[in-house]
Amino acid sequence: DAKTTQPNSMESNEEEPVHLPCNHSTISGTDYIHWYRQLPSQGPEYVIHGLTSNVNNRMASLAIAEDRKSSTLILHRATLRDAAVYYCILRVGSGGGADGLTFGKGTHLIIQP
Amino acid sequence: GAGVSQSPSNKVTEKGKDVELRCDPISGHTALYWYRQSLGQGLEFLIYFQGNSAPDKSGLPSDRFSAERTGGSVSTLTIQRTQQEDSAVYLCASSWGGGRGYYNEQFFGPGTRLTVL
């Protein structure tokens, strides 16, 4: 699976927007971009995913670069509950074989009150 | 509705003993995954079950690790002759479908923290 690169940590203030970057320069045409987050002492939870177009849901927005070599997860108004490790993951969109997610180190998001 | 549940939440064992970890997936989910997360590390995929198909064991680190899924629902991960490096949080996830060509959100359980003394 193609590799992703994320900053180790980021810090933001409560009620401000947060932009979490992810680089995936070796992404293939069939790879989907997924984001999960892991709150302290919990299992990961799905946030959002996309292929080419920008995506919005109740949790966040995903902005995908035109060449798809990078993407940005956008939390429009961060709260203290958004403090977590955010993982950017590429999932192959075709073919068979194992379907396990490949998690990197992720970005540790710190929210200041 | 009920999410993925795992038991026990914590397990402390002595080196060399066998342990069994249990996962109850969300009802109706056909795909089930096991991962482990060592301290300060990302998640490591271990094994994947999809319906009645043979499991994909490509992520199991050694033959001391095995897993089964009975009746397409509950799964048990067994670690034989535990070693200190097996200490980690073991996470289970389930989803509606599986396979690379099928998008599916994975729902994770809270994990079992295994400590091998």
mmCIF file with all atom_site columns, C-alpha atoms in Angstrom:
data_model
loop_
_atom_site.group_PDB
_atom_site.id
_atom_site.type_symbol
_atom_site.label_atom_id
_atom_site.label_alt_id
_atom_site.label_comp_id
_atom_site.label_asym_id
_atom_site.label_entity_id
_atom_site.label_seq_id
_atom_site.pdbx_PDB_ins_code
_atom_site.Cartn_x
_atom_site.Cartn_y
_atom_site.Cartn_z
_atom_site.occupancy
_atom_site.B_iso_or_equiv
_atom_site.pdbx_formal_charge
_atom_site.auth_seq_id
_atom_site.auth_comp_id
_atom_site.auth_asym_id
_atom_site.auth_atom_id
_atom_site.pdbx_PDB_model_num
ATOM 1   C CA . ASP A 1 1   ? 0.000   0.000   0.000  1.00 0.00 ? 1   ASP A CA 1
ATOM 2   C CA . ALA A 1 2   ? 1.136   3.544   -0.761 1.00 0.00 ? 2   ALA A CA 1
ATOM 3   C CA . LYS A 1 3   ? 2.668   5.435   2.137  1.00 0.00 ? 3   LYS A CA 1
ATOM 4   C CA . THR A 1 4   ? 1.404   8.607   3.790  1.00 0.00 ? 4   THR A CA 1
ATOM 5   C CA . THR A 1 5   ? 3.362   11.307  5.598  1.00 0.00 ? 5   THR A CA 1
ATOM 6   C CA . GLN A 1 6   ? 1.878   13.429  8.384  1.00 0.00 ? 6   GLN A CA 1
ATOM 7   C CA . PRO A 1 7   ? 3.333   15.859  10.908 1.00 0.00 ? 7   PRO A CA 1
ATOM 8   C CA . ASN A 1 8   ? 3.949   14.241  14.285 1.00 0.00 ? 8   ASN A CA 1
ATOM 9   C CA . SER A 1 9   ? 1.903   16.817  16.168 1.00 0.00 ? 9   SER A CA 1
ATOM 10  C CA . MET A 1 10  ? -0.108  19.999  15.771 1.00 0.00 ? 10  MET A CA 1
ATOM 11  C CA . GLU A 1 11  ? -1.579  22.433  18.226 1.00 0.00 ? 11  GLU A CA 1
ATOM 12  C CA . SER A 1 12  ? -4.660  24.590  17.863 1.00 0.00 ? 12  SER A CA 1
ATOM 13  C CA . ASN A 1 13  ? -6.990  26.683  19.964 1.00 0.00 ? 13  ASN A CA 1
ATOM 14  C CA . GLU A 1 14  ? -10.507 25.719  20.859 1.00 0.00 ? 14  GLU A CA 1
ATOM 15  C CA . GLU A 1 15  ? -13.226 26.977  18.494 1.00 0.00 ? 15  GLU A CA 1
ATOM 16  C CA . GLU A 1 16  ? -10.721 27.671  15.720 1.00 0.00 ? 16  GLU A CA 1
ATOM 17  C CA . PRO A 1 17  ? -10.430 25.740  12.454 1.00 0.00 ? 17  PRO A CA 1
ATOM 18  C CA . VAL A 1 18  ? -7.759  23.049  12.187 1.00 0.00 ? 18  VAL A CA 1
ATOM 19  C CA . HIS A 1 19  ? -6.100  21.922  8.972  1.00 0.00 ? 19  HIS A CA 1
ATOM 20  C CA . LEU A 1 20  ? -4.353  18.557  9.205  1.00 0.00 ? 20  LEU A CA 1
ATOM 21  C CA . PRO A 1 21  ? -2.118  17.845  6.190  1.00 0.00 ? 21  PRO A CA 1
ATOM 22  C CA . CYS A 1 22  ? -1.232  14.504  4.656  1.00 0.00 ? 22  CYS A CA 1
ATOM 23  C CA . ASN A 1 23  ? 1.193   13.811  1.822  1.00 0.00 ? 23  ASN A CA 1
ATOM 24  C CA . HIS A 1 24  ? 0.758   10.721  -0.335 1.00 0.00 ? 24  HIS A CA 1
ATOM 25  C CA . SER A 1 25  ? 2.925   11.337  -3.372 1.00 0.00 ? 25  SER A CA 1
ATOM 26  C CA . THR A 1 26  ? 2.893   7.666   -4.486 1.00 0.00 ? 26  THR A CA 1
ATOM 27  C CA . ILE A 1 27  ? -0.895  7.374   -4.480 1.00 0.00 ? 27  ILE A CA 1
ATOM 28  C CA . SER A 1 28  ? -2.336  5.311   -7.318 1.00 0.00 ? 28  SER A CA 1
ATOM 29  C CA . GLY A 1 29  ? -5.451  6.046   -9.306 1.00 0.00 ? 29  GLY A CA 1
ATOM 30  C CA . THR A 1 30  ? -7.541  3.510   -7.391 1.00 0.00 ? 30  THR A CA 1
ATOM 31  C CA . ASP A 1 31  ? -6.480  4.498   -3.870 1.00 0.00 ? 31  ASP A CA 1
ATOM 32  C CA . TYR A 1 32  ? -9.080  6.023   -1.587 1.00 0.00 ? 32  TYR A CA 1
ATOM 33  C CA . ILE A 1 33  ? -7.971  8.527   1.075  1.00 0.00 ? 33  ILE A CA 1
ATOM 34  C CA . HIS A 1 34  ? -9.372  7.669   4.501  1.00 0.00 ? 34  HIS A CA 1
ATOM 35  C CA . TRP A 1 35  ? -9.049  9.455   7.813  1.00 0.00 ? 35  TRP A CA 1
ATOM 36  C CA . TYR A 1 36  ? -9.508  7.850   11.209 1.00 0.00 ? 36  TYR A CA 1
ATOM 37  C CA . ARG A 1 37  ? -8.883  9.316   14.624 1.00 0.00 ? 37  ARG A CA 1
ATOM 38  C CA . GLN A 1 38  ? -8.089  7.745   17.968 1.00 0.00 ? 38  GLN A CA 1
ATOM 39  C CA . LEU A 1 39  ? -9.123  9.464   21.164 1.00 0.00 ? 39  LEU A CA 1
ATOM 40  C CA . PRO A 1 40  ? -7.136  8.675   24.321 1.00 0.00 ? 40  PRO A CA 1
ATOM 41  C CA . SER A 1 41  ? -7.703  5.127   25.584 1.00 0.00 ? 41  SER A CA 1
ATOM 42  C CA . GLN A 1 42  ? -10.180 4.321   22.796 1.00 0.00 ? 42  GLN A CA 1
ATOM 43  C CA . GLY A 1 43  ? -10.148 2.406   19.539 1.00 0.00 ? 43  GLY A CA 1
ATOM 44  C CA . PRO A 1 44  ? -9.902  4.367   16.290 1.00 0.00 ? 44  PRO A CA 1
ATOM 45  C CA . GLU A 1 45  ? -13.028 5.819   14.734 1.00 0.00 ? 45  GLU A CA 1
ATOM 46  C CA . TYR A 1 46  ? -13.766 6.645   11.117 1.00 0.00 ? 46  TYR A CA 1
ATOM 47  C CA . VAL A 1 47  ? -13.810 10.338  10.206 1.00 0.00 ? 47  VAL A CA 1
ATOM 48  C CA . ILE A 1 48  ? -14.133 10.731  6.444  1.00 0.00 ? 48  ILE A CA 1
ATOM 49  C CA . HIS A 1 49  ? -12.919 9.390   3.108  1.00 0.00 ? 49  HIS A CA 1
ATOM 50  C CA . GLY A 1 50  ? -12.648 10.547  -0.496 1.00 0.00 ? 50  GLY A CA 1
ATOM 51  C CA . LEU A 1 51  ? -11.252 9.697   -3.914 1.00 0.00 ? 51  LEU A CA 1
ATOM 52  C CA . THR A 1 52  ? -10.927 12.849  -6.025 1.00 0.00 ? 52  THR A CA 1
ATOM 53  C CA . SER A 1 53  ? -13.531 15.413  -5.035 1.00 0.00 ? 53  SER A CA 1
ATOM 54  C CA . ASN A 1 54  ? -13.663 17.324  -1.771 1.00 0.00 ? 54  ASN A CA 1
ATOM 55  C CA . VAL A 1 55  ? -15.976 15.747  0.791  1.00 0.00 ? 55  VAL A CA 1
ATOM 56  C CA . ASN A 1 56  ? -17.970 17.063  3.728  1.00 0.00 ? 56  ASN A CA 1
ATOM 57  C CA . ASN A 1 57  ? -19.719 15.259  6.566  1.00 0.00 ? 57  ASN A CA 1
ATOM 58  C CA . ARG A 1 58  ? -20.899 16.117  10.053 1.00 0.00 ? 58  ARG A CA 1
ATOM 59  C CA . MET A 1 59  ? -17.462 15.581  11.537 1.00 0.00 ? 59  MET A CA 1
ATOM 60  C CA . ALA A 1 60  ? -15.105 17.230  9.066  1.00 0.00 ? 60  ALA A CA 1
ATOM 61  C CA . SER A 1 61  ? -14.221 18.176  5.513  1.00 0.00 ? 61  SER A CA 1
ATOM 62  C CA . LEU A 1 62  ? -11.624 16.577  3.281  1.00 0.00 ? 62  LEU A CA 1
ATOM 63  C CA . ALA A 1 63  ? -9.843  18.694  0.705  1.00 0.00 ? 63  ALA A CA 1
ATOM 64  C CA . ILE A 1 64  ? -7.972  16.678  -1.937 1.00 0.00 ? 64  ILE A CA 1
ATOM 65  C CA . ALA A 1 65  ? -5.323  18.263  -4.137 1.00 0.00 ? 65  ALA A CA 1
ATOM 66  C CA . GLU A 1 66  ? -5.953  18.184  -7.863 1.00 0.00 ? 66  GLU A CA 1
ATOM 67  C CA . ASP A 1 67  ? -2.999  15.815  -8.429 1.00 0.00 ? 67  ASP A CA 1
ATOM 68  C CA . ARG A 1 68  ? -4.146  13.753  -5.399 1.00 0.00 ? 68  ARG A CA 1
ATOM 69  C CA . LYS A 1 69  ? -0.647  13.743  -3.958 1.00 0.00 ? 69  LYS A CA 1
ATOM 70  C CA . SER A 1 70  ? -1.802  15.476  -0.813 1.00 0.00 ? 70  SER A CA 1
ATOM 71  C CA . SER A 1 71  ? -4.957  16.065  1.175  1.00 0.00 ? 71  SER A CA 1
ATOM 72  C CA . THR A 1 72  ? -6.086  18.094  4.164  1.00 0.00 ? 72  THR A CA 1
ATOM 73  C CA . LEU A 1 73  ? -8.538  17.150  6.880  1.00 0.00 ? 73  LEU A CA 1
ATOM 74  C CA . ILE A 1 74  ? -10.398 20.230  8.067  1.00 0.00 ? 74  ILE A CA 1
ATOM 75  C CA . LEU A 1 75  ? -12.077 20.507  11.443 1.00 0.00 ? 75  LEU A CA 1
ATOM 76  C CA . HIS A 1 76  ? -14.121 23.660  11.112 1.00 0.00 ? 76  HIS A CA 1
ATOM 77  C CA . ARG A 1 77  ? -14.388 24.513  14.782 1.00 0.00 ? 77  ARG A CA 1
ATOM 78  C CA . ALA A 1 78  ? -12.199 22.442  17.071 1.00 0.00 ? 78  ALA A CA 1
ATOM 79  C CA . THR A 1 79  ? -13.389 21.455  20.517 1.00 0.00 ? 79  THR A CA 1
ATOM 80  C CA . LEU A 1 80  ? -11.470 19.871  23.357 1.00 0.00 ? 80  LEU A CA 1
ATOM 81  C CA . ARG A 1 81  ? -13.105 16.560  22.401 1.00 0.00 ? 81  ARG A CA 1
ATOM 82  C CA . ASP A 1 82  ? -11.278 16.680  19.065 1.00 0.00 ? 82  ASP A CA 1
ATOM 83  C CA . ALA A 1 83  ? -7.927  16.160  20.782 1.00 0.00 ? 83  ALA A CA 1
ATOM 84  C CA . ALA A 1 84  ? -6.775  12.839  19.326 1.00 0.00 ? 84  ALA A CA 1
ATOM 85  C CA . VAL A 1 85  ? -4.309  11.155  16.998 1.00 0.00 ? 85  VAL A CA 1
ATOM 86  C CA . TYR A 1 86  ? -5.462  11.569  13.404 1.00 0.00 ? 86  TYR A CA 1
ATOM 87  C CA . TYR A 1 87  ? -4.472  8.946   10.854 1.00 0.00 ? 87  TYR A CA 1
ATOM 88  C CA . CYS A 1 88  ? -4.429  9.450   7.086  1.00 0.00 ? 88  CYS A CA 1
ATOM 89  C CA . ILE A 1 89  ? -4.693  6.075   5.343  1.00 0.00 ? 89  ILE A CA 1
ATOM 90  C CA . LEU A 1 90  ? -4.743  4.995   1.714  1.00 0.00 ? 90  LEU A CA 1
ATOM 91  C CA . ARG A 1 91  ? -6.981  2.057   0.834  1.00 0.00 ? 91  ARG A CA 1
ATOM 92  C CA . VAL A 1 92  ? -6.692  0.249   -2.449 1.00 0.00 ? 92  VAL A CA 1
ATOM 93  C CA . GLY A 1 93  ? -9.986  0.456   -4.245 1.00 0.00 ? 93  GLY A CA 1
ATOM 94  C CA . SER A 1 94  ? -9.716  -2.709  -6.304 1.00 0.00 ? 94  SER A CA 1
ATOM 95  C CA . GLY A 1 95  ? -8.330  -6.210  -6.254 1.00 0.00 ? 95  GLY A CA 1
ATOM 96  C CA . GLY A 1 96  ? -8.437  -8.909  -3.642 1.00 0.00 ? 96  GLY A CA 1
ATOM 97  C CA . GLY A 1 97  ? -6.399  -9.765  -0.627 1.00 0.00 ? 97  GLY A CA 1
ATOM 98  C CA . ALA A 1 98  ? -6.161  -8.495  2.911  1.00 0.00 ? 98  ALA A CA 1
ATOM 99  C CA . ASP A 1 99  ? -8.317  -5.545  3.759  1.00 0.00 ? 99  ASP A CA 1
ATOM 100 C CA . GLY A 1 100 ? -6.587  -4.453  6.942  1.00 0.00 ? 100 GLY A CA 1
ATOM 101 C CA . LEU A 1 101 ? -5.914  -0.764  7.388  1.00 0.00 ? 101 LEU A CA 1
ATOM 102 C CA . THR A 1 102 ? -2.266  0.336   7.386  1.00 0.00 ? 102 THR A CA 1
ATOM 103 C CA . PHE A 1 103 ? -1.862  2.907   10.138 1.00 0.00 ? 103 PHE A CA 1
ATOM 104 C CA . GLY A 1 104 ? 1.206   5.123   10.351 1.00 0.00 ? 104 GLY A CA 1
ATOM 105 C CA . LYS A 1 105 ? 2.152   7.237   13.377 1.00 0.00 ? 105 LYS A CA 1
ATOM 106 C CA . GLY A 1 106 ? -0.533  9.852   12.647 1.00 0.00 ? 106 GLY A CA 1
ATOM 107 C CA . THR A 1 107 ? -0.730  13.454  13.856 1.00 0.00 ? 107 THR A CA 1
ATOM 108 C CA . HIS A 1 108 ? -1.248  14.105  17.538 1.00 0.00 ? 108 HIS A CA 1
ATOM 109 C CA . LEU A 1 109 ? -3.667  17.050  17.656 1.00 0.00 ? 109 LEU A CA 1
ATOM 110 C CA . ILE A 1 110 ? -3.534  19.147  20.817 1.00 0.00 ? 110 ILE A CA 1
ATOM 111 C CA . ILE A 1 111 ? -6.376  21.570  21.491 1.00 0.00 ? 111 ILE A CA 1
ATOM 112 C CA . GLN A 1 112 ? -5.747  24.456  23.854 1.00 0.00 ? 112 GLN A CA 1
ATOM 113 C CA . PRO A 1 113 ? -8.731  25.891  25.740 1.00 0.00 ? 113 PRO A CA 1
ATOM 114 C CA . GLY B 2 1   ? -27.086 0.237   18.928 1.00 0.00 ? 1   GLY B CA 1
ATOM 115 C CA . ALA B 2 2   ? -24.378 -1.970  20.385 1.00 0.00 ? 2   ALA B CA 1
ATOM 116 C CA . GLY B 2 3   ? -20.889 -1.452  19.077 1.00 0.00 ? 3   GLY B CA 1
ATOM 117 C CA . VAL B 2 4   ? -17.961 -3.836  18.917 1.00 0.00 ? 4   VAL B CA 1
ATOM 118 C CA . SER B 2 5   ? -17.197 -5.278  22.323 1.00 0.00 ? 5   SER B CA 1
ATOM 119 C CA . GLN B 2 6   ? -14.028 -6.943  23.538 1.00 0.00 ? 6   GLN B CA 1
ATOM 120 C CA . SER B 2 7   ? -13.152 -8.908  26.630 1.00 0.00 ? 7   SER B CA 1
ATOM 121 C CA . PRO B 2 8   ? -11.362 -8.798  28.901 1.00 0.00 ? 8   PRO B CA 1
ATOM 122 C CA . SER B 2 9   ? -10.542 -5.101  28.942 1.00 0.00 ? 9   SER B CA 1
ATOM 123 C CA . ASN B 2 10  ? -7.273  -5.837  30.715 1.00 0.00 ? 10  ASN B CA 1
ATOM 124 C CA . LYS B 2 11  ? -5.257  -9.030  30.953 1.00 0.00 ? 11  LYS B CA 1
ATOM 125 C CA . VAL B 2 12  ? -2.080  -9.585  32.912 1.00 0.00 ? 12  VAL B CA 1
ATOM 126 C CA . THR B 2 13  ? -0.296  -12.865 32.373 1.00 0.00 ? 13  THR B CA 1
ATOM 127 C CA . GLU B 2 14  ? 3.039   -14.493 33.002 1.00 0.00 ? 14  GLU B CA 1
ATOM 128 C CA . LYS B 2 15  ? 5.538   -15.186 30.267 1.00 0.00 ? 15  LYS B CA 1
ATOM 129 C CA . GLY B 2 16  ? 4.932   -18.586 28.722 1.00 0.00 ? 16  GLY B CA 1
ATOM 130 C CA . LYS B 2 17  ? 1.211   -18.758 29.480 1.00 0.00 ? 17  LYS B CA 1
ATOM 131 C CA . ASP B 2 18  ? -1.498  -18.891 26.814 1.00 0.00 ? 18  ASP B CA 1
ATOM 132 C CA . VAL B 2 19  ? -4.157  -16.167 26.547 1.00 0.00 ? 19  VAL B CA 1
ATOM 133 C CA . GLU B 2 20  ? -7.455  -15.859 24.733 1.00 0.00 ? 20  GLU B CA 1
ATOM 134 C CA . LEU B 2 21  ? -8.949  -12.529 23.732 1.00 0.00 ? 21  LEU B CA 1
ATOM 135 C CA . ARG B 2 22  ? -12.562 -12.259 22.647 1.00 0.00 ? 22  ARG B CA 1
ATOM 136 C CA . CYS B 2 23  ? -14.300 -9.977  20.156 1.00 0.00 ? 23  CYS B CA 1
ATOM 137 C CA . ASP B 2 24  ? -18.040 -9.565  19.614 1.00 0.00 ? 24  ASP B CA 1
ATOM 138 C CA . PRO B 2 25  ? -18.575 -7.696  16.331 1.00 0.00 ? 25  PRO B CA 1
ATOM 139 C CA . ILE B 2 26  ? -21.567 -5.579  15.423 1.00 0.00 ? 26  ILE B CA 1
ATOM 140 C CA . SER B 2 27  ? -24.466 -7.818  14.469 1.00 0.00 ? 27  SER B CA 1
ATOM 141 C CA . GLY B 2 28  ? -24.672 -8.318  10.720 1.00 0.00 ? 28  GLY B CA 1
ATOM 142 C CA . HIS B 2 29  ? -21.094 -7.292  9.984  1.00 0.00 ? 29  HIS B CA 1
ATOM 143 C CA . THR B 2 30  ? -19.471 -9.895  7.780  1.00 0.00 ? 30  THR B CA 1
ATOM 144 C CA . ALA B 2 31  ? -15.883 -8.669  8.040  1.00 0.00 ? 31  ALA B CA 1
ATOM 145 C CA . LEU B 2 32  ? -13.813 -8.837  11.225 1.00 0.00 ? 32  LEU B CA 1
ATOM 146 C CA . TYR B 2 33  ? -10.257 -7.629  11.806 1.00 0.00 ? 33  TYR B CA 1
ATOM 147 C CA . TRP B 2 34  ? -7.694  -7.931  14.572 1.00 0.00 ? 34  TRP B CA 1
ATOM 148 C CA . TYR B 2 35  ? -4.974  -5.312  15.125 1.00 0.00 ? 35  TYR B CA 1
ATOM 149 C CA . ARG B 2 36  ? -2.469  -4.675  17.845 1.00 0.00 ? 36  ARG B CA 1
ATOM 150 C CA . GLN B 2 37  ? -1.009  -1.408  19.068 1.00 0.00 ? 37  GLN B CA 1
ATOM 151 C CA . SER B 2 38  ? 2.229   -1.423  21.005 1.00 0.00 ? 38  SER B CA 1
ATOM 152 C CA . LEU B 2 39  ? 3.037   1.496   23.286 1.00 0.00 ? 39  LEU B CA 1
ATOM 153 C CA . GLY B 2 40  ? 3.571   4.662   21.265 1.00 0.00 ? 40  GLY B CA 1
ATOM 154 C CA . GLN B 2 41  ? 3.167   2.847   17.955 1.00 0.00 ? 41  GLN B CA 1
ATOM 155 C CA . GLY B 2 42  ? 0.574   2.828   15.211 1.00 0.00 ? 42  GLY B CA 1
ATOM 156 C CA . LEU B 2 43  ? -1.819  -0.034  14.663 1.00 0.00 ? 43  LEU B CA 1
ATOM 157 C CA . GLU B 2 44  ? -0.485  -3.261  13.182 1.00 0.00 ? 44  GLU B CA 1
ATOM 158 C CA . PHE B 2 45  ? -2.893  -5.411  11.173 1.00 0.00 ? 45  PHE B CA 1
ATOM 159 C CA . LEU B 2 46  ? -2.951  -9.062  12.294 1.00 0.00 ? 46  LEU B CA 1
ATOM 160 C CA . ILE B 2 47  ? -5.754  -11.048 10.659 1.00 0.00 ? 47  ILE B CA 1
ATOM 161 C CA . TYR B 2 48  ? -8.940  -10.583 8.642  1.00 0.00 ? 48  TYR B CA 1
ATOM 162 C CA . PHE B 2 49  ? -12.097 -12.690 8.401  1.00 0.00 ? 49  PHE B CA 1
ATOM 163 C CA . GLN B 2 50  ? -14.660 -12.190 5.647  1.00 0.00 ? 50  GLN B CA 1
ATOM 164 C CA . GLY B 2 51  ? -17.848 -14.231 5.811  1.00 0.00 ? 51  GLY B CA 1
ATOM 165 C CA . ASN B 2 52  ? -17.179 -17.948 5.431  1.00 0.00 ? 52  ASN B CA 1
ATOM 166 C CA . SER B 2 53  ? -13.954 -17.470 3.489  1.00 0.00 ? 53  SER B CA 1
ATOM 167 C CA . ALA B 2 54  ? -10.612 -18.657 4.811  1.00 0.00 ? 54  ALA B CA 1
ATOM 168 C CA . PRO B 2 55  ? -9.083  -15.912 6.957  1.00 0.00 ? 55  PRO B CA 1
ATOM 169 C CA . ASP B 2 56  ? -6.209  -13.804 5.735  1.00 0.00 ? 56  ASP B CA 1
ATOM 170 C CA . LYS B 2 57  ? -3.468  -14.448 8.290  1.00 0.00 ? 57  LYS B CA 1
ATOM 171 C CA . SER B 2 58  ? -0.773  -12.469 6.516  1.00 0.00 ? 58  SER B CA 1
ATOM 172 C CA . GLY B 2 59  ? -0.275  -10.072 9.431  1.00 0.00 ? 59  GLY B CA 1
ATOM 173 C CA . LEU B 2 60  ? 0.205   -12.609 12.216 1.00 0.00 ? 60  LEU B CA 1
ATOM 174 C CA . PRO B 2 61  ? 3.726   -12.085 13.638 1.00 0.00 ? 61  PRO B CA 1
ATOM 175 C CA . SER B 2 62  ? 4.426   -15.720 14.508 1.00 0.00 ? 62  SER B CA 1
ATOM 176 C CA . ASP B 2 63  ? 2.836   -19.158 14.691 1.00 0.00 ? 63  ASP B CA 1
ATOM 177 C CA . ARG B 2 64  ? 2.141   -18.548 18.379 1.00 0.00 ? 64  ARG B CA 1
ATOM 178 C CA . PHE B 2 65  ? -0.740  -16.351 17.215 1.00 0.00 ? 65  PHE B CA 1
ATOM 179 C CA . SER B 2 66  ? -3.986  -17.822 15.921 1.00 0.00 ? 66  SER B CA 1
ATOM 180 C CA . ALA B 2 67  ? -7.575  -16.720 15.604 1.00 0.00 ? 67  ALA B CA 1
ATOM 181 C CA . GLU B 2 68  ? -10.897 -18.244 14.833 1.00 0.00 ? 68  GLU B CA 1
ATOM 182 C CA . ARG B 2 69  ? -14.341 -16.950 14.170 1.00 0.00 ? 69  ARG B CA 1
ATOM 183 C CA . THR B 2 70  ? -17.272 -19.156 15.085 1.00 0.00 ? 70  THR B CA 1
ATOM 184 C CA . GLY B 2 71  ? -20.572 -18.967 13.262 1.00 0.00 ? 71  GLY B CA 1
ATOM 185 C CA . GLY B 2 72  ? -19.475 -15.904 11.386 1.00 0.00 ? 72  GLY B CA 1
ATOM 186 C CA . SER B 2 73  ? -19.783 -13.803 14.533 1.00 0.00 ? 73  SER B CA 1
ATOM 187 C CA . VAL B 2 74  ? -17.650 -13.983 17.683 1.00 0.00 ? 74  VAL B CA 1
ATOM 188 C CA . SER B 2 75  ? -13.906 -14.210 17.233 1.00 0.00 ? 75  SER B CA 1
ATOM 189 C CA . THR B 2 76  ? -11.153 -15.364 19.560 1.00 0.00 ? 76  THR B CA 1
ATOM 190 C CA . LEU B 2 77  ? -7.492  -14.408 19.233 1.00 0.00 ? 77  LEU B CA 1
ATOM 191 C CA . THR B 2 78  ? -5.191  -16.874 20.966 1.00 0.00 ? 78  THR B CA 1
ATOM 192 C CA . ILE B 2 79  ? -1.577  -16.218 21.832 1.00 0.00 ? 79  ILE B CA 1
ATOM 193 C CA . GLN B 2 80  ? 0.369   -19.274 22.952 1.00 0.00 ? 80  GLN B CA 1
ATOM 194 C CA . ARG B 2 81  ? 3.494   -19.183 25.110 1.00 0.00 ? 81  ARG B CA 1
ATOM 195 C CA . THR B 2 82  ? 3.253   -15.420 25.548 1.00 0.00 ? 82  THR B CA 1
ATOM 196 C CA . GLN B 2 83  ? 6.399   -13.307 25.432 1.00 0.00 ? 83  GLN B CA 1
ATOM 197 C CA . GLN B 2 84  ? 7.002   -9.859  26.904 1.00 0.00 ? 84  GLN B CA 1
ATOM 198 C CA . GLU B 2 85  ? 7.048   -8.343  23.410 1.00 0.00 ? 85  GLU B CA 1
ATOM 199 C CA . ASP B 2 86  ? 3.426   -9.472  23.016 1.00 0.00 ? 86  ASP B CA 1
ATOM 200 C CA . SER B 2 87  ? 2.405   -6.771  25.505 1.00 0.00 ? 87  SER B CA 1
ATOM 201 C CA . ALA B 2 88  ? 0.149   -4.374  23.620 1.00 0.00 ? 88  ALA B CA 1
ATOM 202 C CA . VAL B 2 89  ? -3.444  -3.279  23.156 1.00 0.00 ? 89  VAL B CA 1
ATOM 203 C CA . TYR B 2 90  ? -5.260  -5.745  20.910 1.00 0.00 ? 90  TYR B CA 1
ATOM 204 C CA . LEU B 2 91  ? -8.051  -4.132  18.915 1.00 0.00 ? 91  LEU B CA 1
ATOM 205 C CA . CYS B 2 92  ? -10.877 -5.757  17.035 1.00 0.00 ? 92  CYS B CA 1
ATOM 206 C CA . ALA B 2 93  ? -12.890 -4.078  14.271 1.00 0.00 ? 93  ALA B CA 1
ATOM 207 C CA . SER B 2 94  ? -15.833 -5.116  12.141 1.00 0.00 ? 94  SER B CA 1
ATOM 208 C CA . SER B 2 95  ? -17.465 -3.809  8.985  1.00 0.00 ? 95  SER B CA 1
ATOM 209 C CA . TRP B 2 96  ? -20.402 -4.539  6.681  1.00 0.00 ? 96  TRP B CA 1
ATOM 210 C CA . GLY B 2 97  ? -18.222 -5.899  3.933  1.00 0.00 ? 97  GLY B CA 1
ATOM 211 C CA . GLY B 2 98  ? -14.641 -6.552  3.130  1.00 0.00 ? 98  GLY B CA 1
ATOM 212 C CA . GLY B 2 99  ? -12.231 -6.902  0.294  1.00 0.00 ? 99  GLY B CA 1
ATOM 213 C CA . ARG B 2 100 ? -10.205 -4.166  -1.313 1.00 0.00 ? 100 ARG B CA 1
ATOM 214 C CA . GLY B 2 101 ? -12.808 -3.364  -3.915 1.00 0.00 ? 101 GLY B CA 1
ATOM 215 C CA . TYR B 2 102 ? -15.498 -2.627  -1.375 1.00 0.00 ? 102 TYR B CA 1
ATOM 216 C CA . TYR B 2 103 ? -15.499 0.569   0.644  1.00 0.00 ? 103 TYR B CA 1
ATOM 217 C CA . ASN B 2 104 ? -16.434 -0.070  4.235  1.00 0.00 ? 104 ASN B CA 1
ATOM 218 C CA . GLU B 2 105 ? -16.009 1.867   7.435  1.00 0.00 ? 105 GLU B CA 1
ATOM 219 C CA . GLN B 2 106 ? -14.383 -0.167  10.166 1.00 0.00 ? 106 GLN B CA 1
ATOM 220 C CA . PHE B 2 107 ? -15.892 0.071   13.635 1.00 0.00 ? 107 PHE B CA 1
ATOM 221 C CA . PHE B 2 108 ? -13.384 -0.561  16.405 1.00 0.00 ? 108 PHE B CA 1
ATOM 222 C CA . GLY B 2 109 ? -13.851 -2.006  19.848 1.00 0.00 ? 109 GLY B CA 1
ATOM 223 C CA . PRO B 2 110 ? -12.220 -0.525  22.962 1.00 0.00 ? 110 PRO B CA 1
ATOM 224 C CA . GLY B 2 111 ? -9.397  -3.042  22.901 1.00 0.00 ? 111 GLY B CA 1
ATOM 225 C CA . THR B 2 112 ? -7.840  -5.488  25.353 1.00 0.00 ? 112 THR B CA 1
ATOM 226 C CA . ARG B 2 113 ? -4.686  -4.315  27.098 1.00 0.00 ? 113 ARG B CA 1
ATOM 227 C CA . LEU B 2 114 ? -2.386  -7.318  27.439 1.00 0.00 ? 114 LEU B CA 1
ATOM 228 C CA . THR B 2 115 ? 0.558   -7.178  29.809 1.00 0.00 ? 115 THR B CA 1
ATOM 229 C CA . VAL B 2 116 ? 3.024   -10.062 29.839 1.00 0.00 ? 116 VAL B CA 1
ATOM 230 C CA . LEU B 2 117 ? 5.219   -10.093 32.928 1.00 0.00 ? 117 LEU B CA 1
#
